[in-house]
PDB file of C-alpha atoms in Angstrom:
ATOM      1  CA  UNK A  19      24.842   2.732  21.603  1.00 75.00           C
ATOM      2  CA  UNK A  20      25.942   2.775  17.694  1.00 86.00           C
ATOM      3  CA  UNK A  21      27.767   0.114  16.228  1.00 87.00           C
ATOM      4  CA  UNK A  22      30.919   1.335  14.058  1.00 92.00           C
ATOM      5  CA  UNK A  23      32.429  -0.658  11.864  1.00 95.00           C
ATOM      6  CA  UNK A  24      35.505  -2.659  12.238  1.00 97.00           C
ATOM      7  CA  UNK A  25      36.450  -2.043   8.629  1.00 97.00           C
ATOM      8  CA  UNK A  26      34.499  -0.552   5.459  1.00 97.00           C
ATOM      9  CA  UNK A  27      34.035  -3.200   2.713  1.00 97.00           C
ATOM     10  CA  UNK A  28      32.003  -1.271   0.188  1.00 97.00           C
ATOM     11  CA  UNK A  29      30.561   2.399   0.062  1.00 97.00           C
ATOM     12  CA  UNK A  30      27.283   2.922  -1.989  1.00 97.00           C
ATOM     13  CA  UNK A  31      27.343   6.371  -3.527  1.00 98.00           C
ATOM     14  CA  UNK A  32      23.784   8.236  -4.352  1.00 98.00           C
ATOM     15  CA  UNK A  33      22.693  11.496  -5.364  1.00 98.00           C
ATOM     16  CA  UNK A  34      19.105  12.469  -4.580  1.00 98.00           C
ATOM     17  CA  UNK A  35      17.264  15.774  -5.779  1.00 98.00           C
ATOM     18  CA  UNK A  36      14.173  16.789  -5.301  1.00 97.00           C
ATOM     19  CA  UNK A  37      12.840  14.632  -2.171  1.00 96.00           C
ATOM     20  CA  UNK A  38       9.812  11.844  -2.036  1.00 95.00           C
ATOM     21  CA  UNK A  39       9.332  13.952  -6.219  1.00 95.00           C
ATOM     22  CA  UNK A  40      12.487  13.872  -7.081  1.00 97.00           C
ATOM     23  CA  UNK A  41      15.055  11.847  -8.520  1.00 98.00           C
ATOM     24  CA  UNK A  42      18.106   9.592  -7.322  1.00 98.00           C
ATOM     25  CA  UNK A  43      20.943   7.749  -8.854  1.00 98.00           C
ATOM     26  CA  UNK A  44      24.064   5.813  -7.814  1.00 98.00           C
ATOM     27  CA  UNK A  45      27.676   7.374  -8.705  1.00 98.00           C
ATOM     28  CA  UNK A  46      28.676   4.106 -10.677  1.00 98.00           C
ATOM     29  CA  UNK A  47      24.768   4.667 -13.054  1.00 97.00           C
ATOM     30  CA  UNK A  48      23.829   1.238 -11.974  1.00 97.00           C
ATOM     31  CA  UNK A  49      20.700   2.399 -10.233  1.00 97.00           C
ATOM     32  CA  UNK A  50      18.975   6.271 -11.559  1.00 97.00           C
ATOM     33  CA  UNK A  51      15.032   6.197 -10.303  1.00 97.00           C
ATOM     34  CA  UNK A  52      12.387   8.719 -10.804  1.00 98.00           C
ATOM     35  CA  UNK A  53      10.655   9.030  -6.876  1.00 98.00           C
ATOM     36  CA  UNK A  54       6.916   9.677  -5.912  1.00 97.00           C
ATOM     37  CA  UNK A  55       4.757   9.747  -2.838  1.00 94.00           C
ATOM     38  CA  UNK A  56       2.728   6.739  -2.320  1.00 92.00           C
ATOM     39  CA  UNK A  57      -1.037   6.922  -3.147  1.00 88.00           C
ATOM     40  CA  UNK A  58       0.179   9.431  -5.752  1.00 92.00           C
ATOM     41  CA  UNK A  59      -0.519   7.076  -9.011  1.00 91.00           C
ATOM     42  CA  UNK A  60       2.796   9.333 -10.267  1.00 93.00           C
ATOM     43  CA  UNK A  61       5.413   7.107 -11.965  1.00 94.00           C
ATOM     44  CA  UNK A  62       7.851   6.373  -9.930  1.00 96.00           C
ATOM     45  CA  UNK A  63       9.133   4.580  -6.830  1.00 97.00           C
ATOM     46  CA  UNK A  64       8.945   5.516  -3.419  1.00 96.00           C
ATOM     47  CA  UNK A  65      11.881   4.970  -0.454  1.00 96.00           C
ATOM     48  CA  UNK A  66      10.182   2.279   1.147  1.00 97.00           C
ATOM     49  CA  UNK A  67       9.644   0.277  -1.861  1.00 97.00           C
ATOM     50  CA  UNK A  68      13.564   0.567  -2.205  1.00 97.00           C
ATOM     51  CA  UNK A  69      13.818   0.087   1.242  1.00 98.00           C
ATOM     52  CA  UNK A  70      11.257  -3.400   0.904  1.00 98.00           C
ATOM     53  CA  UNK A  71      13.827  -4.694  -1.950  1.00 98.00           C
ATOM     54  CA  UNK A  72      17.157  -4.273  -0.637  1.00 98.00           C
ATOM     55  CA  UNK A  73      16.369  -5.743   3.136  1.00 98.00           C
ATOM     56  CA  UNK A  74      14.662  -8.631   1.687  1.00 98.00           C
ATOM     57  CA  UNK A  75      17.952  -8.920  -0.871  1.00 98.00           C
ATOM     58  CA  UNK A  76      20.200  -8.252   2.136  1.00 98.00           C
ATOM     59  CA  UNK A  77      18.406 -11.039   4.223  1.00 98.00           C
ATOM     60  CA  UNK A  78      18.704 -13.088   1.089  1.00 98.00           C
ATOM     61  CA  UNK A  79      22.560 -12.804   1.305  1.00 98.00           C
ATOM     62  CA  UNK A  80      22.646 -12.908   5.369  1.00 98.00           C
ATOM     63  CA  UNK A  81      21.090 -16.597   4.892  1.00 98.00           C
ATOM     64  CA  UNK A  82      23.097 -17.184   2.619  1.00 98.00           C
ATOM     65  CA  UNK A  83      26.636 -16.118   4.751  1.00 98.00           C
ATOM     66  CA  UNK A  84      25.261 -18.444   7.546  1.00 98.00           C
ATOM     67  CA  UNK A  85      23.850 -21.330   5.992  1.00 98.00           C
ATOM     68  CA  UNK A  86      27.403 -22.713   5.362  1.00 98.00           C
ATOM     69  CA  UNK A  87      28.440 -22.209   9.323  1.00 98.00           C
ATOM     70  CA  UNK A  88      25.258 -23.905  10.389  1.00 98.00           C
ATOM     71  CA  UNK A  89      25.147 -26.506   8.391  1.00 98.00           C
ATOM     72  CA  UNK A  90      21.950 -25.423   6.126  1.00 98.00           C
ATOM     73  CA  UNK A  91      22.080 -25.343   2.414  1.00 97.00           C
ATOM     74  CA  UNK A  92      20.014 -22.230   1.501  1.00 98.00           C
ATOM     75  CA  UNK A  93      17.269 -23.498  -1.153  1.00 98.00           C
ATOM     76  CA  UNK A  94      18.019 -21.730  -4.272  1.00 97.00           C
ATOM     77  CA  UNK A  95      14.118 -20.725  -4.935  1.00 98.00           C
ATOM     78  CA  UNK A  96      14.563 -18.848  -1.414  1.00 98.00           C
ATOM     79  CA  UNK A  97      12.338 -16.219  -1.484  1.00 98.00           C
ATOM     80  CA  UNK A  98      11.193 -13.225   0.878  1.00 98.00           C
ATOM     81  CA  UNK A  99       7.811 -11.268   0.292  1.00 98.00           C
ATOM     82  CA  UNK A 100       8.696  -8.051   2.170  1.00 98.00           C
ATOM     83  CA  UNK A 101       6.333  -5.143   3.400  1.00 98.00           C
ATOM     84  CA  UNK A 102       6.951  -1.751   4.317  1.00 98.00           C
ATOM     85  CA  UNK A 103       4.620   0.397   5.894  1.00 98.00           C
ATOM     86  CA  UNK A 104       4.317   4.151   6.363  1.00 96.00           C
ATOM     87  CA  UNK A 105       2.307   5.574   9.472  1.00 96.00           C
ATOM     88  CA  UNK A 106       2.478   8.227  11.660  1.00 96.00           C
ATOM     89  CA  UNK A 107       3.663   7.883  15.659  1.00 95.00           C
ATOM     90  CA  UNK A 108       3.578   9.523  18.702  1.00 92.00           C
ATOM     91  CA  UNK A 109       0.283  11.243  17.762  1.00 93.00           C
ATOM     92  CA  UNK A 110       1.084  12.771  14.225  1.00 92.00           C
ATOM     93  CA  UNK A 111       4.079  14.092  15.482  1.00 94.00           C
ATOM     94  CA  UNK A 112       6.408  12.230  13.911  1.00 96.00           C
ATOM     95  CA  UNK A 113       6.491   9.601  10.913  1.00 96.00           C
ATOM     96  CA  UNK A 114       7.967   5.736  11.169  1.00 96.00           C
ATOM     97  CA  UNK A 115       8.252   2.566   9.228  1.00 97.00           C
ATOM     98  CA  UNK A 116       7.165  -1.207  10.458  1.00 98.00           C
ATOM     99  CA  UNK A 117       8.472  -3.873   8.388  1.00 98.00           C
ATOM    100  CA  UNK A 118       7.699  -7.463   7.961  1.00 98.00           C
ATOM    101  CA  UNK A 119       9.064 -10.111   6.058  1.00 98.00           C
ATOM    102  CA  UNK A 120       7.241 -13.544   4.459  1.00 98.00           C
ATOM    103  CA  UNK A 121      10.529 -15.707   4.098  1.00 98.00           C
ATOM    104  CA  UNK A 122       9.835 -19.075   1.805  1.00 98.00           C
ATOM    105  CA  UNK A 123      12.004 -21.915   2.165  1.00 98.00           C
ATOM    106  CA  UNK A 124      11.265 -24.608  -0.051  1.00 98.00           C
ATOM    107  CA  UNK A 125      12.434 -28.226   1.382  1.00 98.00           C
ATOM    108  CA  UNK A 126      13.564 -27.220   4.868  1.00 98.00           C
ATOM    109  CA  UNK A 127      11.833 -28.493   7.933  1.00 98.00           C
ATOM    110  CA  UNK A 128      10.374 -25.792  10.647  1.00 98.00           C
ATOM    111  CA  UNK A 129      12.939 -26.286  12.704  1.00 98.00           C
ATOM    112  CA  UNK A 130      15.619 -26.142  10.155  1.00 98.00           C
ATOM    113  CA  UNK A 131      14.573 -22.995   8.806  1.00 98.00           C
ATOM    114  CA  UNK A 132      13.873 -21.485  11.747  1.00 98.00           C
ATOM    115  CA  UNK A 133      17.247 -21.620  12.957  1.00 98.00           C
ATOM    116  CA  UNK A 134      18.912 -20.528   9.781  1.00 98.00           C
ATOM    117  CA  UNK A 135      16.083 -17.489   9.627  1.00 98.00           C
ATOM    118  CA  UNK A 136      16.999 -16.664  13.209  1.00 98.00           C
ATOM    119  CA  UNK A 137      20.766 -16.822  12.827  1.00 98.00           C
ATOM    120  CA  UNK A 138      20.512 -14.432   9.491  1.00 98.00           C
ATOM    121  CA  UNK A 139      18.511 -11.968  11.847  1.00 98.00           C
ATOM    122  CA  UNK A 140      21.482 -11.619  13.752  1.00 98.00           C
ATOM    123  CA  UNK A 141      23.883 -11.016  11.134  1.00 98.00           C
ATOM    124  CA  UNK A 142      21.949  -8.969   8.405  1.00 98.00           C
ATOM    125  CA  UNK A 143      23.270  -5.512   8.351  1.00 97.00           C
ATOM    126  CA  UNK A 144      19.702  -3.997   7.586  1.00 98.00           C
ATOM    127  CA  UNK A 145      18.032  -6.180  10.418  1.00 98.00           C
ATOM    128  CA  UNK A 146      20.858  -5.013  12.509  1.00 97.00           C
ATOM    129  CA  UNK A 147      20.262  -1.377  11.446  1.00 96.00           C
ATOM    130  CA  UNK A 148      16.790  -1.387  12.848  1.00 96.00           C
ATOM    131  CA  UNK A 149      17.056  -3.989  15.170  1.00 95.00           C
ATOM    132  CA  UNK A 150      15.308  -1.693  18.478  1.00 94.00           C
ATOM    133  CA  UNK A 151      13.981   1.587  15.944  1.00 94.00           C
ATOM    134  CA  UNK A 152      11.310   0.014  14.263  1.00 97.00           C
ATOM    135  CA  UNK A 153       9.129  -3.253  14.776  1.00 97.00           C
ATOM    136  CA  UNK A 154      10.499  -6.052  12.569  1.00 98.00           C
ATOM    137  CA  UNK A 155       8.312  -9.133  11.965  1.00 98.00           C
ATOM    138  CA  UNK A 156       9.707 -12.519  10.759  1.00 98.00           C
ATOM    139  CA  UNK A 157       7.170 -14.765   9.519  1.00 98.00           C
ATOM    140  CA  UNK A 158       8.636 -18.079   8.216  1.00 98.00           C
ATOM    141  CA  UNK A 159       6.088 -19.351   5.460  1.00 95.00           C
TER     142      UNK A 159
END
């Protein structure tokens, strides 16, 4: 079932050429990146190292949202060591993405940051996104 949105608070804007050797930059010029394939050694980035920084950032912010209602203040050396990785499924046939996350937060108990890691799970757009498509590990370090 897709989840549509109750109301659109912001609309990033890209224009891509050129594919996984191409280039892609945001409408407002905040963002313009040269792309290439992994394993390559060409400069450039590559869409899962885009896609490694902005879910850790997002789950960054997501903490952040829900510290407040939970009662937790979010450490402000909060950190997240993300991972994306590139494979093939179903045989060859097909291509996927398996992500996991290495969240540090410095001077909260396990059970304290547990709960806050767990709530922000549940409210992170990205984690949200693939919540069901992909396999999504949490590890709290």
């Amino acid at each position: 079932m897709t989840t549509q949105l109750d109301k659109v608070l912001y609309t990033a804007q890209a224009h891509t050429t050129g594919g996984r050797e191409g280039t892609g930059k945001t409408s407002d010029g905040a963002l313009e990146v040269t792309l290439s394939s992994p394993g390559t050694n060409k400069p450039g980035t590559n869409p899962e190292q885009l896609f490694a920084v902005g879910y850790a950032a997002c789950f960054i912010g997501a903490m952040k949202a829900v510290g407040p209602k939970i009662g937790v203040k979010v450490p402000d050396d909060v950190a997240i060591d993300s991972n994306v990785s590139l494979g093939p499924t179903n045989g060859g046939a097909a291509y996927g993405i398996a992500v996991k996350l290495t969240i540090t937060l410095p001077g909260l108990d396990a059970d304290t940051k547990k709960k806050l890691v767990d709530t922000a799970h549940q409210v992170c757009p990205y984690s949200n996104a693939t919540r069901g498509n992909i396999p999504v590990e949490l590890v709290i370090a």
